[in-house]
Amino acid sequence: MLRTKRTTAPPVLLILVFLHSNAVIGFYPSAQNVTWKSTDFKTILTWEPLPTDNSYTVEFSVVAKDKQRNSNCIRISTTMCDLTSSLTDLNACYVADVLSEPPLGVTSDLTEFPYTSSSRFCPANDKAVVLVASGSDVSSSARPSQHADIGRPDFKLDVSDDKKKTTLYVTDPLTALFKDDHQLNIRDIFLKKLHYKVTYRKNKSSGKKVFISQTNVIEMTNLDQGESYCFNVQAFIPSRSINKQLGKLSQTQCSDDDKQSIFEGRPQSGTGRLGLDQEYQEEELAFTQVGRSFLVLLMTPNALKIAERNTWIKYGR
């Protein structure tokens, strides 16, 4: 009975098969917003949306080379793939495809699945411009390649005894990469291409200056003697495209100020005054010694409260 119906109505069967094939393709939606995210060479490929009745597989390659797969990114139910250990040539450029496939354990008659391609990713490479592919359609518009971001460095301050020189000792940020059981830092990757940009200003001033160094030991000798200065440091790679030349900005560190008032606490790690409530911190104090035992205090009412509260005013005998 069933065989007779199929034999007598082949056009209906062809239509059903055609509709079924299209339903399968539509059932596996293409990935969207395929993006490289990389800081200190920890490289993650991300995309949207979360799968419902499908899974995702990532294929990647050096540009114009054969596709490869990472065993952890085959028919996965997440929207990210860690390719840190797969991108072994940091000076090459890579592209990746995110395929929409049946869930793990489910079969399909399809031989090709919808996919979306990433932009080109060049972890440590110099400037480049590429065409961007989306599925089987290639956009004619060009945009810069993506590079790995560089994290913030740490540094220490050292002021010479004569206060004429301040030295910054910069520690290169570590990467997510290892070689011979040794964790690499960004100097191991960029070598002489790596510079450091120092942005500095006088404490309590907004005017900034910039100094570029090719080394990790940075001597600042053009500073006003006895003044407190604040510093920020960031990696600077001039060979890269402009929007990727700078790494993340370090925490601010300030040197000690030789001109502190006696009503200011000793700074911690050279980062500012201590011990005063916020409402009083902007009050300025001045005093003049009269004879050997009296202080004539020239101050605002708020400053007087600070002094009384901290028992810093001493009256003559």
PDB file of N, CA, C and O in Angstrom, residues 30-34 46-50 56 79:
ATOM      1  N   SER A  30      23.302  29.726  11.131  1.00  0.00           N
ATOM      2  CA  SER A  30      24.704  30.125  11.038  1.00  0.00           C
ATOM      3  C   SER A  30      25.126  30.922  12.266  1.00  0.00           C
ATOM      4  O   SER A  30      24.333  31.662  12.862  1.00  0.00           O
ATOM      5  N   ALA A  31      26.374  30.779  12.643  1.00  0.00           N
ATOM      6  CA  ALA A  31      26.931  31.569  13.746  1.00  0.00           C
ATOM      7  C   ALA A  31      27.013  33.041  13.340  1.00  0.00           C
ATOM      8  O   ALA A  31      27.155  33.371  12.155  1.00  0.00           O
ATOM      9  N   GLN A  32      26.912  33.903  14.325  1.00  0.00           N
ATOM     10  CA  GLN A  32      26.979  35.353  14.088  1.00  0.00           C
ATOM     11  C   GLN A  32      28.062  35.964  14.977  1.00  0.00           C
ATOM     12  O   GLN A  32      28.436  35.407  16.012  1.00  0.00           O
ATOM     13  N   ASN A  33      28.556  37.126  14.562  1.00  0.00           N
ATOM     14  CA  ASN A  33      29.529  37.899  15.360  1.00  0.00           C
ATOM     15  C   ASN A  33      30.740  37.046  15.770  1.00  0.00           C
ATOM     16  O   ASN A  33      31.121  37.006  16.945  1.00  0.00           O
ATOM     17  N   VAL A  34      31.324  36.370  14.808  1.00  0.00           N
ATOM     18  CA  VAL A  34      32.519  35.563  15.085  1.00  0.00           C
ATOM     19  C   VAL A  34      33.686  36.512  15.348  1.00  0.00           C
ATOM     20  O   VAL A  34      34.040  37.324  14.485  1.00  0.00           O
ATOM     21  N   THR A  46      35.079  33.568  19.726  1.00  0.00           N
ATOM     22  CA  THR A  46      33.718  33.604  20.274  1.00  0.00           C
ATOM     23  C   THR A  46      32.715  33.898  19.157  1.00  0.00           C
ATOM     24  O   THR A  46      33.076  34.447  18.106  1.00  0.00           O
ATOM     25  N   TRP A  47      31.435  33.569  19.419  1.00  0.00           N
ATOM     26  CA  TRP A  47      30.392  33.821  18.443  1.00  0.00           C
ATOM     27  C   TRP A  47      29.036  33.748  19.139  1.00  0.00           C
ATOM     28  O   TRP A  47      28.940  33.502  20.344  1.00  0.00           O
ATOM     29  N   GLU A  48      27.975  33.951  18.388  1.00  0.00           N
ATOM     30  CA  GLU A  48      26.589  33.873  18.851  1.00  0.00           C
ATOM     31  C   GLU A  48      25.791  33.107  17.790  1.00  0.00           C
ATOM     32  O   GLU A  48      26.241  32.990  16.650  1.00  0.00           O
ATOM     33  N   PRO A  49      24.568  32.637  18.118  1.00  0.00           N
ATOM     34  CA  PRO A  49      23.924  32.575  19.432  1.00  0.00           C
ATOM     35  C   PRO A  49      24.218  31.241  20.097  1.00  0.00           C
ATOM     36  O   PRO A  49      24.868  30.377  19.511  1.00  0.00           O
ATOM     37  N   LEU A  50      23.730  31.085  21.320  1.00  0.00           N
ATOM     38  CA  LEU A  50      23.820  29.791  21.979  1.00  0.00           C
ATOM     39  C   LEU A  50      23.044  28.756  21.161  1.00  0.00           C
ATOM     40  O   LEU A  50      21.974  29.057  20.631  1.00  0.00           O
ATOM     41  N   TYR A  56      28.277  23.351  17.354  1.00  0.00           N
ATOM     42  CA  TYR A  56      29.236  24.115  16.552  1.00  0.00           C
ATOM     43  C   TYR A  56      30.570  23.369  16.474  1.00  0.00           C
ATOM     44  O   TYR A  56      30.996  22.717  17.442  1.00  0.00           O
ATOM     45  N   THR A  79      29.705  28.681  22.935  1.00  0.00           N
ATOM     46  CA  THR A  79      29.972  29.666  21.878  1.00  0.00           C
ATOM     47  C   THR A  79      31.376  30.249  22.028  1.00  0.00           C
ATOM     48  O   THR A  79      31.591  31.443  21.833  1.00  0.00           O
TER      49      THR A  79
END
